[in-house]
CSV table of N, CA and C in Angstrom, one decimal:
chain,number,residue,atom,x,y,z
A,226,LEU,N,31.7,15.3,-21.1
A,226,LEU,CA,31.8,14.0,-20.5
A,226,LEU,C,30.5,13.1,-21.0
A,227,SER,N,30.9,12.3,-21.5
A,227,SER,CA,30.2,11.5,-22.4
A,227,SER,C,29.0,10.7,-21.4
A,228,SER,N,27.9,10.3,-21.4
A,228,SER,CA,26.8,9.7,-20.9
A,228,SER,C,27.2,8.3,-20.7
A,229,SER,N,28.1,7.8,-21.4
A,229,SER,CA,28.2,6.2,-21.5
A,229,SER,C,29.8,6.2,-20.5
A,230,TRP,N,30.3,7.2,-20.9
A,230,TRP,CA,31.6,7.3,-19.6
A,230,TRP,C,31.2,7.2,-18.3
A,231,LEU,N,30.4,8.4,-18.0
A,231,LEU,CA,29.7,8.5,-17.0
A,231,LEU,C,29.1,7.4,-16.4
A,232,ALA,N,28.3,6.8,-16.9
A,232,ALA,CA,27.2,5.4,-16.5
A,232,ALA,C,28.2,4.6,-16.1
A,233,HIS,N,29.6,4.2,-16.6
A,233,HIS,CA,30.4,3.3,-16.5
A,233,HIS,C,31.6,3.4,-15.7
A,234,LEU,N,31.5,4.5,-14.9
A,234,LEU,CA,32.8,5.0,-14.2
A,234,LEU,C,32.9,4.5,-12.8
A,235,PRO,N,34.0,3.2,-13.1
A,235,PRO,CA,34.2,2.7,-11.9
A,235,PRO,C,34.8,3.2,-10.3
A,236,LEU,N,34.4,3.0,-9.4
A,236,LEU,CA,34.9,3.6,-7.9
A,236,LEU,C,36.7,3.7,-8.3
A,237,SER,N,37.1,2.7,-8.7
A,237,SER,CA,38.4,2.6,-8.8
A,237,SER,C,38.8,4.2,-9.5
A,238,ASP,N,38.2,4.6,-10.8
A,238,ASP,CA,38.9,5.7,-11.2
A,238,ASP,C,38.7,6.7,-10.6
A,239,VAL,N,37.4,6.9,-10.1
A,239,VAL,CA,37.1,7.9,-9.2
A,239,VAL,C,37.9,8.1,-8.3
A,240,LYS,N,38.6,7.3,-7.6
A,240,LYS,CA,39.4,7.4,-6.4
A,240,LYS,C,40.5,7.7,-6.9
A,241,ALA,N,41.0,7.3,-8.1
A,241,ALA,CA,42.2,7.7,-9.0
A,241,ALA,C,42.4,9.0,-9.4
A,242,CYS,N,41.3,9.8,-9.7
A,242,CYS,CA,41.2,10.8,-10.1
A,242,CYS,C,41.4,12.0,-9.2
A,243,PHE,N,40.8,11.6,-7.8
A,243,PHE,CA,40.7,12.6,-6.8
A,243,PHE,C,42.0,12.2,-5.7
A,244,ALA,N,42.8,11.1,-6.3
A,244,ALA,CA,44.3,10.7,-5.5
A,244,ALA,C,43.4,10.0,-4.1
A,245,LEU,N,42.4,9.6,-4.0
A,245,LEU,CA,41.4,8.7,-2.9
A,245,LEU,C,42.0,7.5,-2.9
A,246,ASN,N,43.0,6.8,-3.7
A,246,ASN,CA,43.5,5.4,-3.4
A,246,ASN,C,44.8,5.5,-3.0
A,247,ARG,N,45.2,6.4,-1.9
A,247,ARG,CA,46.3,6.2,-1.4
A,247,ARG,C,46.0,6.1,0.2
A,248,LEU,N,47.2,5.5,0.6
A,248,LEU,CA,47.4,5.4,2.3
A,248,LEU,C,46.8,6.7,2.6
A,249,GLY,N,46.1,6.7,3.3
A,249,GLY,CA,45.7,8.0,4.6
A,249,GLY,C,44.4,8.3,3.9
A,250,ALA,N,43.6,7.7,3.1
A,250,ALA,CA,42.4,8.5,2.2
A,250,ALA,C,41.1,7.8,2.8
A,251,GLU,N,41.3,6.7,3.6
A,251,GLU,CA,40.4,5.8,3.7
A,251,GLU,C,39.1,6.4,4.5
A,252,SER,N,39.3,7.6,5.4
A,252,SER,CA,38.3,8.5,5.9
A,252,SER,C,37.3,8.9,4.8
A,253,LEU,N,37.8,9.0,3.5
A,253,LEU,CA,37.0,9.4,2.7
A,253,LEU,C,36.3,8.3,1.4
A,254,GLU,N,36.5,7.5,2.1
A,254,GLU,CA,35.6,6.4,1.2
A,254,GLU,C,34.1,6.6,0.7
A,255,ASP,N,33.5,6.9,1.9
A,255,ASP,CA,31.9,7.3,1.7
A,255,ASP,C,31.6,8.2,0.4
A,256,PHE,N,32.8,9.2,0.5
A,256,PHE,CA,32.7,10.2,-0.5
A,256,PHE,C,32.7,10.0,-1.7
A,257,ALA,N,34.1,9.3,-1.9
A,257,ALA,CA,34.2,8.5,-3.1
A,257,ALA,C,33.1,7.6,-3.5
A,258,VAL,N,32.7,7.0,-2.9
A,258,VAL,CA,31.5,6.1,-3.2
A,258,VAL,C,30.4,7.3,-3.6
A,259,SER,N,29.9,7.8,-2.5
A,259,SER,CA,28.7,8.8,-3.3
A,259,SER,C,29.1,9.5,-4.4
A,260,LEU,N,30.4,10.1,-4.8
A,260,LEU,CA,30.7,10.7,-6.2
A,260,LEU,C,30.7,9.8,-7.4
A,261,ALA,N,30.9,8.5,-7.1
A,261,ALA,CA,30.8,7.4,-8.2
A,261,ALA,C,29.2,7.2,-8.7
A,262,ARG,N,28.6,7.1,-7.0
A,262,ARG,CA,27.0,7.0,-7.4
A,262,ARG,C,26.4,7.8,-8.2
A,263,VAL,N,26.9,9.4,-8.0
A,263,VAL,CA,26.3,10.7,-8.9
A,263,VAL,C,27.0,10.3,-10.4
A,264,CYS,N,28.1,10.2,-10.8
A,264,CYS,CA,28.5,9.9,-12.0
A,264,CYS,C,27.5,8.6,-12.4
A,265,ASN,N,27.3,7.4,-12.2
A,265,ASN,CA,26.9,6.4,-12.5
A,265,ASN,C,25.0,6.9,-13.0
A,266,GLU,N,24.6,7.7,-11.8
A,266,GLU,CA,23.2,8.0,-11.9
A,266,GLU,C,23.0,8.7,-13.4
A,267,VAL,N,23.8,9.8,-13.4
A,267,VAL,CA,23.7,10.7,-14.1
A,267,VAL,C,23.9,10.2,-15.7
A,268,GLY,N,25.1,9.7,-15.9
A,268,GLY,CA,25.4,8.6,-17.1
A,268,GLY,C,24.3,7.8,-17.3
A,269,GLN,N,23.9,6.7,-16.4
A,269,GLN,CA,22.7,5.9,-16.8
A,269,GLN,C,21.3,6.7,-17.3
A,270,GLU,N,20.9,7.8,-16.7
A,270,GLU,CA,19.6,8.1,-16.7
A,270,GLU,C,19.7,9.0,-17.8
A,271,LEU,N,20.9,9.7,-18.4
A,271,LEU,CA,21.2,10.3,-20.0
A,271,LEU,C,21.0,9.4,-20.9
A,272,GLU,N,21.7,8.3,-20.7
A,272,GLU,CA,21.6,7.2,-21.6
A,272,GLU,C,20.2,6.5,-22.1
A,273,ARG,N,19.4,6.4,-21.1
A,273,ARG,CA,17.8,6.1,-20.8
A,273,ARG,C,17.3,7.0,-21.6
A,274,ARG,N,17.6,8.3,-21.5
A,274,ARG,CA,16.9,9.3,-22.2
A,274,ARG,C,17.4,9.5,-23.7
A,275,GLY,N,18.3,9.0,-24.1
A,275,GLY,CA,19.0,9.1,-25.4
A,275,GLY,C,19.7,10.5,-25.6
A,276,HIS,N,20.5,11.0,-24.6
A,276,HIS,CA,21.1,12.0,-24.4
A,276,HIS,C,22.7,11.5,-24.6
A,277,SER,N,23.3,12.1,-25.3
A,277,SER,CA,24.6,11.8,-25.3
A,277,SER,C,26.0,12.5,-24.3
A,278,SER,N,25.1,13.6,-24.0
A,278,SER,CA,26.1,14.4,-22.7
A,278,SER,C,25.0,15.1,-21.9
A,279,VAL,N,25.6,16.0,-20.5
A,279,VAL,CA,25.1,16.4,-19.9
A,279,VAL,C,24.6,17.8,-20.5
A,280,GLY,N,25.5,18.3,-21.3
A,280,GLY,CA,25.1,19.4,-22.3
A,280,GLY,C,24.1,19.3,-23.1
A,281,ALA,N,24.5,18.2,-23.7
A,281,ALA,CA,22.8,17.7,-24.8
A,281,ALA,C,21.7,17.5,-23.5
A,282,PHE,N,21.6,17.2,-22.5
A,282,PHE,CA,20.1,17.1,-21.7
A,282,PHE,C,19.8,18.7,-21.5
A,283,VAL,N,20.8,19.4,-21.2
A,283,VAL,CA,20.6,21.0,-20.6
A,283,VAL,C,19.9,21.6,-21.7
A,284,VAL,N,20.4,21.2,-22.9
A,284,VAL,CA,20.0,21.9,-24.2
A,284,VAL,C,18.3,21.7,-24.9
A,285,ALA,N,18.4,19.9,-24.7
A,285,ALA,CA,17.4,19.6,-25.2
A,285,ALA,C,16.2,20.4,-24.1
A,286,THR,N,16.6,20.3,-22.8
A,286,THR,CA,15.4,20.6,-21.6
A,286,THR,C,15.0,22.0,-22.1
A,287,LEU,N,16.0,22.7,-22.1
A,287,LEU,CA,15.5,24.5,-22.5
A,287,LEU,C,15.1,24.5,-23.8
A,288,ASP,N,15.3,23.7,-24.9
A,288,ASP,CA,14.5,23.9,-26.0
A,288,ASP,C,13.0,23.4,-26.1
A,289,SER,N,12.8,22.7,-25.0
A,289,SER,CA,11.5,21.9,-24.8
A,289,SER,C,10.8,22.9,-23.8
A,290,TYR,N,11.4,23.9,-23.4
A,290,TYR,CA,10.2,24.8,-22.4
A,290,TYR,C,10.4,26.4,-23.5
A,291,HIS,N,9.1,26.8,-23.3
A,291,HIS,CA,8.4,27.7,-23.6
A,291,HIS,C,7.8,28.6,-22.7
A,292,GLY,N,8.2,28.7,-21.5
A,292,GLY,CA,7.4,29.7,-20.5
A,292,GLY,C,8.6,30.8,-20.2
A,293,HIS,N,8.2,31.3,-19.0
A,293,HIS,CA,8.6,32.5,-18.5
A,293,HIS,C,9.6,32.4,-17.5
A,294,GLN,N,9.9,31.3,-16.9
A,294,GLN,CA,11.1,30.9,-16.0
A,294,GLN,C,11.8,29.7,-16.5
A,295,PRO,N,12.5,29.7,-17.1
A,295,PRO,CA,13.6,28.7,-17.9
A,295,PRO,C,14.7,27.9,-16.8
A,296,ALA,N,14.6,28.8,-15.8
A,296,ALA,CA,15.8,28.4,-14.8
A,296,ALA,C,15.3,27.4,-13.7
A,297,ALA,N,13.9,28.0,-13.6
A,297,ALA,CA,13.0,27.1,-12.4
A,297,ALA,C,12.6,25.6,-13.3
A,298,HIS,N,12.4,25.7,-14.6
A,298,HIS,CA,12.4,24.6,-15.2
A,298,HIS,C,13.4,23.7,-15.5
A,299,LEU,N,14.2,24.1,-15.3
A,299,LEU,CA,15.7,23.5,-15.7
A,299,LEU,C,16.2,22.8,-14.0
A,300,VAL,N,15.9,23.6,-13.2
A,300,VAL,CA,16.3,23.3,-12.0
A,300,VAL,C,15.5,22.0,-11.5
A,301,ARG,N,13.8,22.1,-11.8
A,301,ARG,CA,12.9,21.0,-11.4
A,301,ARG,C,13.6,19.9,-12.5
A,302,ALA,N,13.8,20.0,-13.9
A,302,ALA,CA,14.2,18.8,-14.2
A,302,ALA,C,15.4,17.9,-14.2
A,303,LEU,N,16.4,18.7,-13.5
A,303,LEU,CA,17.6,18.1,-13.0
A,303,LEU,C,17.2,17.6,-11.7
A,304,VAL,N,16.5,17.6,-10.9
A,304,VAL,CA,16.0,17.3,-9.6
A,304,VAL,C,15.0,16.0,-9.8
A,305,ASP,N,14.1,16.1,-10.7
A,305,ASP,CA,13.4,14.7,-11.2
A,305,ASP,C,14.0,13.9,-11.9
A,306,THR,N,14.9,14.3,-12.7
A,306,THR,CA,15.9,13.4,-13.5
A,306,THR,C,16.9,12.7,-12.9
A,307,PHE,N,17.8,13.2,-12.0
A,307,PHE,CA,18.7,12.8,-11.0
A,307,PHE,C,18.4,13.4,-9.6
A,308,PRO,N,17.4,12.3,-9.1
A,308,PRO,CA,17.1,12.6,-7.6
A,308,PRO,C,18.3,12.3,-6.9
A,309,PHE,N,18.9,11.2,-6.9
A,309,PHE,CA,20.2,10.9,-5.6
A,309,PHE,C,21.2,12.3,-6.2
A,310,THR,N,21.6,12.8,-7.1
A,310,THR,CA,22.4,13.8,-7.6
A,310,THR,C,21.9,15.4,-6.8
A,311,PHE,N,20.6,15.5,-6.9
A,311,PHE,CA,19.7,16.8,-7.0
A,311,PHE,C,18.7,17.3,-5.8
A,312,ASP,N,17.9,16.0,-5.7
A,312,ASP,CA,17.2,15.7,-4.7
A,312,ASP,C,17.3,16.1,-3.2
A,313,ASP,N,18.0,17.3,-2.9
A,313,ASP,CA,18.2,17.9,-1.4
A,313,ASP,C,17.0,18.4,-0.5
A,314,ARG,N,15.6,17.4,-0.7
A,314,ARG,CA,14.6,17.9,0.2
A,314,ARG,C,14.9,17.3,1.8
A,315,HIS,N,14.3,18.2,2.5
A,315,HIS,CA,14.7,17.3,4.2
A,315,HIS,C,13.5,17.5,4.6
A,316,MET,N,13.3,17.0,6.1
A,316,MET,CA,11.9,17.0,7.0
A,316,MET,C,12.1,18.0,7.8
A,317,LEU,N,11.2,18.6,8.3
A,317,LEU,CA,11.4,19.4,9.9
A,317,LEU,C,9.8,19.4,10.2
A,318,CYS,N,10.2,19.1,11.7
A,318,CYS,CA,8.6,18.7,12.5
A,318,CYS,C,7.8,18.1,11.3
A,319,GLY,N,8.2,17.0,10.6
A,319,GLY,CA,7.1,16.3,9.5
A,319,GLY,C,7.0,16.9,8.6
A,320,GLN,N,7.3,18.0,8.5
A,320,GLN,CA,7.2,18.5,7.2
A,320,GLN,C,8.2,18.4,5.8
A,321,PRO,N,8.3,18.4,4.8
A,321,PRO,CA,9.3,18.7,4.0
A,321,PRO,C,9.3,20.1,3.4
A,322,ILE,N,10.9,19.8,3.5
A,322,ILE,CA,11.3,21.2,3.1
A,322,ILE,C,12.3,21.1,1.6
A,323,TYR,N,12.1,21.9,0.5
A,323,TYR,CA,12.6,21.6,-1.0
A,323,TYR,C,13.4,22.5,-0.8
A,324,LEU,N,15.0,22.4,-0.7
A,324,LEU,CA,15.8,23.3,-0.9
A,324,LEU,C,16.4,23.1,-2.2
A,325,TYR,N,16.7,21.9,-2.7
A,325,TYR,CA,17.2,21.8,-4.4
A,325,TYR,C,18.0,22.9,-4.8
A,326,LYS,N,19.2,22.9,-3.4
A,326,LYS,CA,20.6,24.0,-3.5
A,326,LYS,C,21.4,23.8,-4.7
A,327,LYS,N,21.7,22.4,-4.7
A,327,LYS,CA,22.6,21.8,-5.7
A,327,LYS,C,22.1,22.1,-7.1
A,328,ALA,N,20.9,21.7,-7.5
A,328,ALA,CA,20.4,22.1,-8.8
A,328,ALA,C,20.5,23.8,-8.9
A,329,GLN,N,19.9,24.3,-8.1
A,329,GLN,CA,19.9,26.0,-8.3
A,329,GLN,C,21.3,26.4,-8.7
A,330,LEU,N,22.2,25.8,-7.9
A,330,LEU,CA,23.7,26.3,-8.0
A,330,LEU,C,24.5,25.9,-9.5
A,331,VAL,N,24.0,24.8,-9.7
A,331,VAL,CA,24.5,24.4,-11.4
A,331,VAL,C,23.6,25.4,-12.4
A,332,VAL,N,22.6,25.3,-12.2
A,332,VAL,CA,21.8,26.6,-13.2
A,332,VAL,C,22.4,28.0,-13.0
A,333,GLY,N,22.5,28.1,-12.1
A,333,GLY,CA,23.4,29.4,-11.8
A,333,GLY,C,24.6,29.5,-12.4
A,334,GLU,N,25.4,28.7,-12.5
A,334,GLU,CA,26.5,28.7,-12.9
A,334,GLU,C,26.4,28.5,-14.5
A,335,LEU,N,25.5,27.8,-15.0
A,335,LEU,CA,25.2,27.8,-16.4
A,335,LEU,C,25.2,29.3,-17.1
A,336,TYR,N,24.1,29.8,-16.3
A,336,TYR,CA,23.5,31.4,-16.5
A,336,TYR,C,24.9,31.9,-16.3
A,337,HIS,N,25.7,32.2,-15.8
A,337,HIS,CA,27.0,33.2,-15.6
A,337,HIS,C,27.8,32.7,-16.9
A,338,ARG,N,27.9,31.4,-16.8
A,338,ARG,CA,29.1,31.0,-18.1
A,338,ARG,C,28.4,31.3,-19.5
A,339,PHE,N,27.2,31.2,-19.6
A,339,PHE,CA,26.8,31.7,-21.2
A,339,PHE,C,26.1,32.5,-21.2
A,340,ARG,N,25.4,33.4,-20.1
A,340,ARG,CA,24.8,34.8,-20.8
A,340,ARG,C,25.4,35.6,-21.6
């Protein structure tokens, strides 16, 4: 998926892709809006950073890292670069709890796919 396509993906196309534009899907409007926002955030940030795709971002992020924990580095990069999409911290008793589960799942899937 190109960064430009993601950056400019309209809500109407998201709804059409998931058949959310038909009668009875009104209850999923918030989901569709969030999904479009995720796509747009990712595409806009990729464009701003000069990456043509998510894959190009992942490769550049891993190529720039020379430590012993590349998975942790990629999780942090996803959270920092795409906060609406991946920053799933929560507050508990006034203290921040950092989960980053979505970013960890993406990195885990990439690992299993390309190992």
